[in-house]
PDB file of C-alpha atoms in Angstrom:
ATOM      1  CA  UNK A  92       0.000   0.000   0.000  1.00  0.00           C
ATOM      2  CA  UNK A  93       0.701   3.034  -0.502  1.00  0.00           C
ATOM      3  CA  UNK A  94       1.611   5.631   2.404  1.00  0.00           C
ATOM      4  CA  UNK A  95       2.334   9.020   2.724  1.00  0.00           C
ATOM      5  CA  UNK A  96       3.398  10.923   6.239  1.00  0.00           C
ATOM      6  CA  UNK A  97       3.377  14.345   6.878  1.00  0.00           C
ATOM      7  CA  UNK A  98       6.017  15.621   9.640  1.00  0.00           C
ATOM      8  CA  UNK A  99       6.983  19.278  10.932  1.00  0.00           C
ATOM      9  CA  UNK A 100       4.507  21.241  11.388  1.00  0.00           C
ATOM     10  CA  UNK A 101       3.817  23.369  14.290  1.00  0.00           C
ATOM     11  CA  UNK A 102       3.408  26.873  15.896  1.00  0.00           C
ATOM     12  CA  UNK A 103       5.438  29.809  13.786  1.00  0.00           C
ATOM     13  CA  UNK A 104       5.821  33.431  14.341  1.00  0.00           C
ATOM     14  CA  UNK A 105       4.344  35.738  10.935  1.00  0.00           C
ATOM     15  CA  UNK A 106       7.775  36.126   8.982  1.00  0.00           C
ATOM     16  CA  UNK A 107       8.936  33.362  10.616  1.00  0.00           C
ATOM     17  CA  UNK A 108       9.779  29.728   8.312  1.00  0.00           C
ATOM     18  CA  UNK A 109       8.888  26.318   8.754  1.00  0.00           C
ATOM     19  CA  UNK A 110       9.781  23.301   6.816  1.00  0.00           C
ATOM     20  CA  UNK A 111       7.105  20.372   6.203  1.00  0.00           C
ATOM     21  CA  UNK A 112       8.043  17.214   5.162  1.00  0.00           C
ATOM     22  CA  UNK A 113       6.522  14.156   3.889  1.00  0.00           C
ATOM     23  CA  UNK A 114       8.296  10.324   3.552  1.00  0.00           C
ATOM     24  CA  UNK A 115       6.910   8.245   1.114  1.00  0.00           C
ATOM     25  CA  UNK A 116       6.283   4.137   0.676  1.00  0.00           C
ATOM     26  CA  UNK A 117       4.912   1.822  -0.888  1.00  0.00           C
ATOM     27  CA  UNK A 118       5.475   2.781  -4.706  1.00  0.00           C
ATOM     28  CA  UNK A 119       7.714   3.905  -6.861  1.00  0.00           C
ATOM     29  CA  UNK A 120       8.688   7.577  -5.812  1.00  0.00           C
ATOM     30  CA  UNK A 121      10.252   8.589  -9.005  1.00  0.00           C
ATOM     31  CA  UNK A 122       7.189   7.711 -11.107  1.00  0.00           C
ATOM     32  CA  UNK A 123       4.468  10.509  -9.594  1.00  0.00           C
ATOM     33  CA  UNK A 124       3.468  14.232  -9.291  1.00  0.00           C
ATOM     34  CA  UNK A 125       3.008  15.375  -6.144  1.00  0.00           C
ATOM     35  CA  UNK A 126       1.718  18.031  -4.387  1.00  0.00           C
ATOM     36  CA  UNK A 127       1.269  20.305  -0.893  1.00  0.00           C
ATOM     37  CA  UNK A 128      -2.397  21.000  -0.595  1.00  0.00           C
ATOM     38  CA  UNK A 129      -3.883  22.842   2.747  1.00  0.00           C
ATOM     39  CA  UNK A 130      -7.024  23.564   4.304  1.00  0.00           C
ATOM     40  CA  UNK A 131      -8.518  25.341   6.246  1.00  0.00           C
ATOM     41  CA  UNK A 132     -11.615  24.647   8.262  1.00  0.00           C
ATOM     42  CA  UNK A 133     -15.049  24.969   6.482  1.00  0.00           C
ATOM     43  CA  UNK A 134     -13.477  25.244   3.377  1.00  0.00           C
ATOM     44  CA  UNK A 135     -12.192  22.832   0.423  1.00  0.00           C
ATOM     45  CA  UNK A 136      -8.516  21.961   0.142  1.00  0.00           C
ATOM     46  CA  UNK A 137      -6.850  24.358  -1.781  1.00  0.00           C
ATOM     47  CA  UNK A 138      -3.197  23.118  -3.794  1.00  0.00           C
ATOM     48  CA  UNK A 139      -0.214  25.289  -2.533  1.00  0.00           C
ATOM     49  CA  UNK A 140       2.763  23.694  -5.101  1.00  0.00           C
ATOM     50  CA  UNK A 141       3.300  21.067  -6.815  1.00  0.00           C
ATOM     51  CA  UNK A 142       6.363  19.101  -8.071  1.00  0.00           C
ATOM     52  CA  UNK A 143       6.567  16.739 -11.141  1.00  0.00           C
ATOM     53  CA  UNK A 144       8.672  14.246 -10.026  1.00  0.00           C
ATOM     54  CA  UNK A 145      10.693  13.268 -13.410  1.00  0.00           C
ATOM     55  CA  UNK A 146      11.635  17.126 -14.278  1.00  0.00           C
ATOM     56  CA  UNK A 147      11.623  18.497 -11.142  1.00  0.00           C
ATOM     57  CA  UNK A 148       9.130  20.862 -12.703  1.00  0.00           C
ATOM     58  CA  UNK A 149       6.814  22.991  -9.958  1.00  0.00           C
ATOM     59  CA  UNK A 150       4.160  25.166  -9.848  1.00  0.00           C
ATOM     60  CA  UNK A 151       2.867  27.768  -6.993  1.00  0.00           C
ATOM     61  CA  UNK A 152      -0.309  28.384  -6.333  1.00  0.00           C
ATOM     62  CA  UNK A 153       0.130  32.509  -6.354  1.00  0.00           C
ATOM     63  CA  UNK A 154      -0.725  32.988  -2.763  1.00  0.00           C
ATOM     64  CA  UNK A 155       2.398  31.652  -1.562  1.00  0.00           C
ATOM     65  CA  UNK A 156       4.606  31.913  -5.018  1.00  0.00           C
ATOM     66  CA  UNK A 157       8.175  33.262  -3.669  1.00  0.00           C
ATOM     67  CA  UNK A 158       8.148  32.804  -0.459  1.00  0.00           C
ATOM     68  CA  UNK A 159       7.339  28.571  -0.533  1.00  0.00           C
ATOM     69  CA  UNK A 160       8.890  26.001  -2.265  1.00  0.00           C
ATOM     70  CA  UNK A 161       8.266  22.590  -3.148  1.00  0.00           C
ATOM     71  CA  UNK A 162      11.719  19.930  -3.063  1.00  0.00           C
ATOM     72  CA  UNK A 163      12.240  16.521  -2.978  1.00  0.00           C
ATOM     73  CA  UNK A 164      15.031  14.285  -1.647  1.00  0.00           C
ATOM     74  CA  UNK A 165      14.809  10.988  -4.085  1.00  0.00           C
ATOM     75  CA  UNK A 166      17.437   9.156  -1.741  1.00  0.00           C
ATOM     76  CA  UNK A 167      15.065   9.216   1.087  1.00  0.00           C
ATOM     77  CA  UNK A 168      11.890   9.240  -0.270  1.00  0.00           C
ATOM     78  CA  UNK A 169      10.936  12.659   1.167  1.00  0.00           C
ATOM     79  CA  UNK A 170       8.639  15.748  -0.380  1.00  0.00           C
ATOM     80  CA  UNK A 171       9.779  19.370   1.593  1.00  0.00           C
ATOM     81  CA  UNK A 172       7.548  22.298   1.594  1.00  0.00           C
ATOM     82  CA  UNK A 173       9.859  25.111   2.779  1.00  0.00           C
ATOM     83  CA  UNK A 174       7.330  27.853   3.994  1.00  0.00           C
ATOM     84  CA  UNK A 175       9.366  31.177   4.124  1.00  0.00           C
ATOM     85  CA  UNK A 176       7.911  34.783   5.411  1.00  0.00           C
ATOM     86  CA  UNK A 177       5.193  32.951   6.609  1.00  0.00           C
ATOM     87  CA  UNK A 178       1.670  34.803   7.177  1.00  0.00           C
ATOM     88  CA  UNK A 179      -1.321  34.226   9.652  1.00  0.00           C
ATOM     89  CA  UNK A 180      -3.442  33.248   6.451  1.00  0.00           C
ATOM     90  CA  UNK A 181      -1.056  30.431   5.627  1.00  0.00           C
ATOM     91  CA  UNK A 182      -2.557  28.807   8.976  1.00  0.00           C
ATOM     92  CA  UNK A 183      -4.396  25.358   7.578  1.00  0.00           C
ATOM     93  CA  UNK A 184      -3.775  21.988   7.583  1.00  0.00           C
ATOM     94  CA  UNK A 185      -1.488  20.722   4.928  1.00  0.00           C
ATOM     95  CA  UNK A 186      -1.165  17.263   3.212  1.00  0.00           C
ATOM     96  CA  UNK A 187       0.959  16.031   0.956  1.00  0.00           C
ATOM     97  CA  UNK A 188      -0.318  14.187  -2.280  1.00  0.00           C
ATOM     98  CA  UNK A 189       0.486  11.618  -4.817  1.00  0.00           C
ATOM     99  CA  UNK A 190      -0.616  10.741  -8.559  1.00  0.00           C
ATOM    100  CA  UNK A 191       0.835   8.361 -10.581  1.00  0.00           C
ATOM    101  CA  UNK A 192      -0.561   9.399 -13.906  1.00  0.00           C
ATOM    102  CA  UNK A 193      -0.536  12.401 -16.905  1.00  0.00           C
ATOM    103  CA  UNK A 194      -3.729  14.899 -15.917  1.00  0.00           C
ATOM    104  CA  UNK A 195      -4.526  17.543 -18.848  1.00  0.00           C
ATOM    105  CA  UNK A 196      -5.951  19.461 -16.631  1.00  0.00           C
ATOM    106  CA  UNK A 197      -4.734  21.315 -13.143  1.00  0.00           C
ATOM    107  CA  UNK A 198      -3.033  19.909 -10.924  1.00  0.00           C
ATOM    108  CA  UNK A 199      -4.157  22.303  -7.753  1.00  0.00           C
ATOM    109  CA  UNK A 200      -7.793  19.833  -7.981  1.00  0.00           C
ATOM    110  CA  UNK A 201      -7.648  17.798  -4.864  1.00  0.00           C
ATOM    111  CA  UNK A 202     -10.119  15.100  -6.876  1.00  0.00           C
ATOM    112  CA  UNK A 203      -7.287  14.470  -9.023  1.00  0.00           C
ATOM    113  CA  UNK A 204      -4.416  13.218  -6.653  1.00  0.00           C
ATOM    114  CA  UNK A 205      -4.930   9.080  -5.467  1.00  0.00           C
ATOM    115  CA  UNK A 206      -3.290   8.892  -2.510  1.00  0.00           C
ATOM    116  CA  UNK A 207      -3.301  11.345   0.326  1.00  0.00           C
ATOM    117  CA  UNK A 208      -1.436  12.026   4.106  1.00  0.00           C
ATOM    118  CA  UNK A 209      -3.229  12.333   7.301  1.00  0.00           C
ATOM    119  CA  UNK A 210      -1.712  15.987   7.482  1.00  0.00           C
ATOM    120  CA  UNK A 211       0.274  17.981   9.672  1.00  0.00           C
ATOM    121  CA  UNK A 212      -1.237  21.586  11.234  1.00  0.00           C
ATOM    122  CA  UNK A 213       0.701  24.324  10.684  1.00  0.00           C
ATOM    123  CA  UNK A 214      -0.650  27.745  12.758  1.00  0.00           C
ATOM    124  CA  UNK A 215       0.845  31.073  12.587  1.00  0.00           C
ATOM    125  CA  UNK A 216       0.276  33.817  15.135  1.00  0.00           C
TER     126      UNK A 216
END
């Protein structure tokens, strides 16, 4: 199966930076897209970045373009989200996602990834 765990999140001061993490198993990690999604409560999961594993392409969603960035470590399995100048409106729960397949359409939909994290909160005061 596969399995994907978020780590690192926590309390952070506005301006302050934070690195997320999230290990994978259970599948090939070189073969997917993935993606940082967060949410916050009430509303829908909105996609923060996301990384195309073979290029090493990425995409921001705009709200956090320059001061986050999406990385991966293919040795050990790992996805980063390194959350810089951090704002109280980044506060949400984030999850890291997988998809093992070409989507022609965008890749900040939620319906679109397979496999999902239990998520990790992230709150800044």
């Amino acid at each position: 199966d596969v399995q994907l765990v978020e780590s690192g999140g926590g309390s952070v001061q506005a301006g302050g930076s934070v690195r997320l993490a999230c290990t994978v198993s259970g599948y090939t990690y070189s073969s997917y897209c993935m993606a940082w999604f967060r949410k916050l409560p009430g509303k829908d999961r909105e996609g923060v970045a996301v990384l195309w594993i073979g290029g090493a392409t990425t995409s921001y969603a705009d709200s956090v373009k320059g001061r986050f960035i999406i990385s991966k470590d293919n040795a050990k399995k790992v996805l980063y989200l390194q959350m810089n100048n951090v704002k109280p409106e980044d506060t949400a729960m984030y999850y890291c996602a997988a998809r093992g397949q070409w989507y022609g359409g965008s890749y900040f939909v939620s319906s679109i990834y397979n496999d999902w994290g239990q998520g990790t909160q992230v709150t800044v005061s």
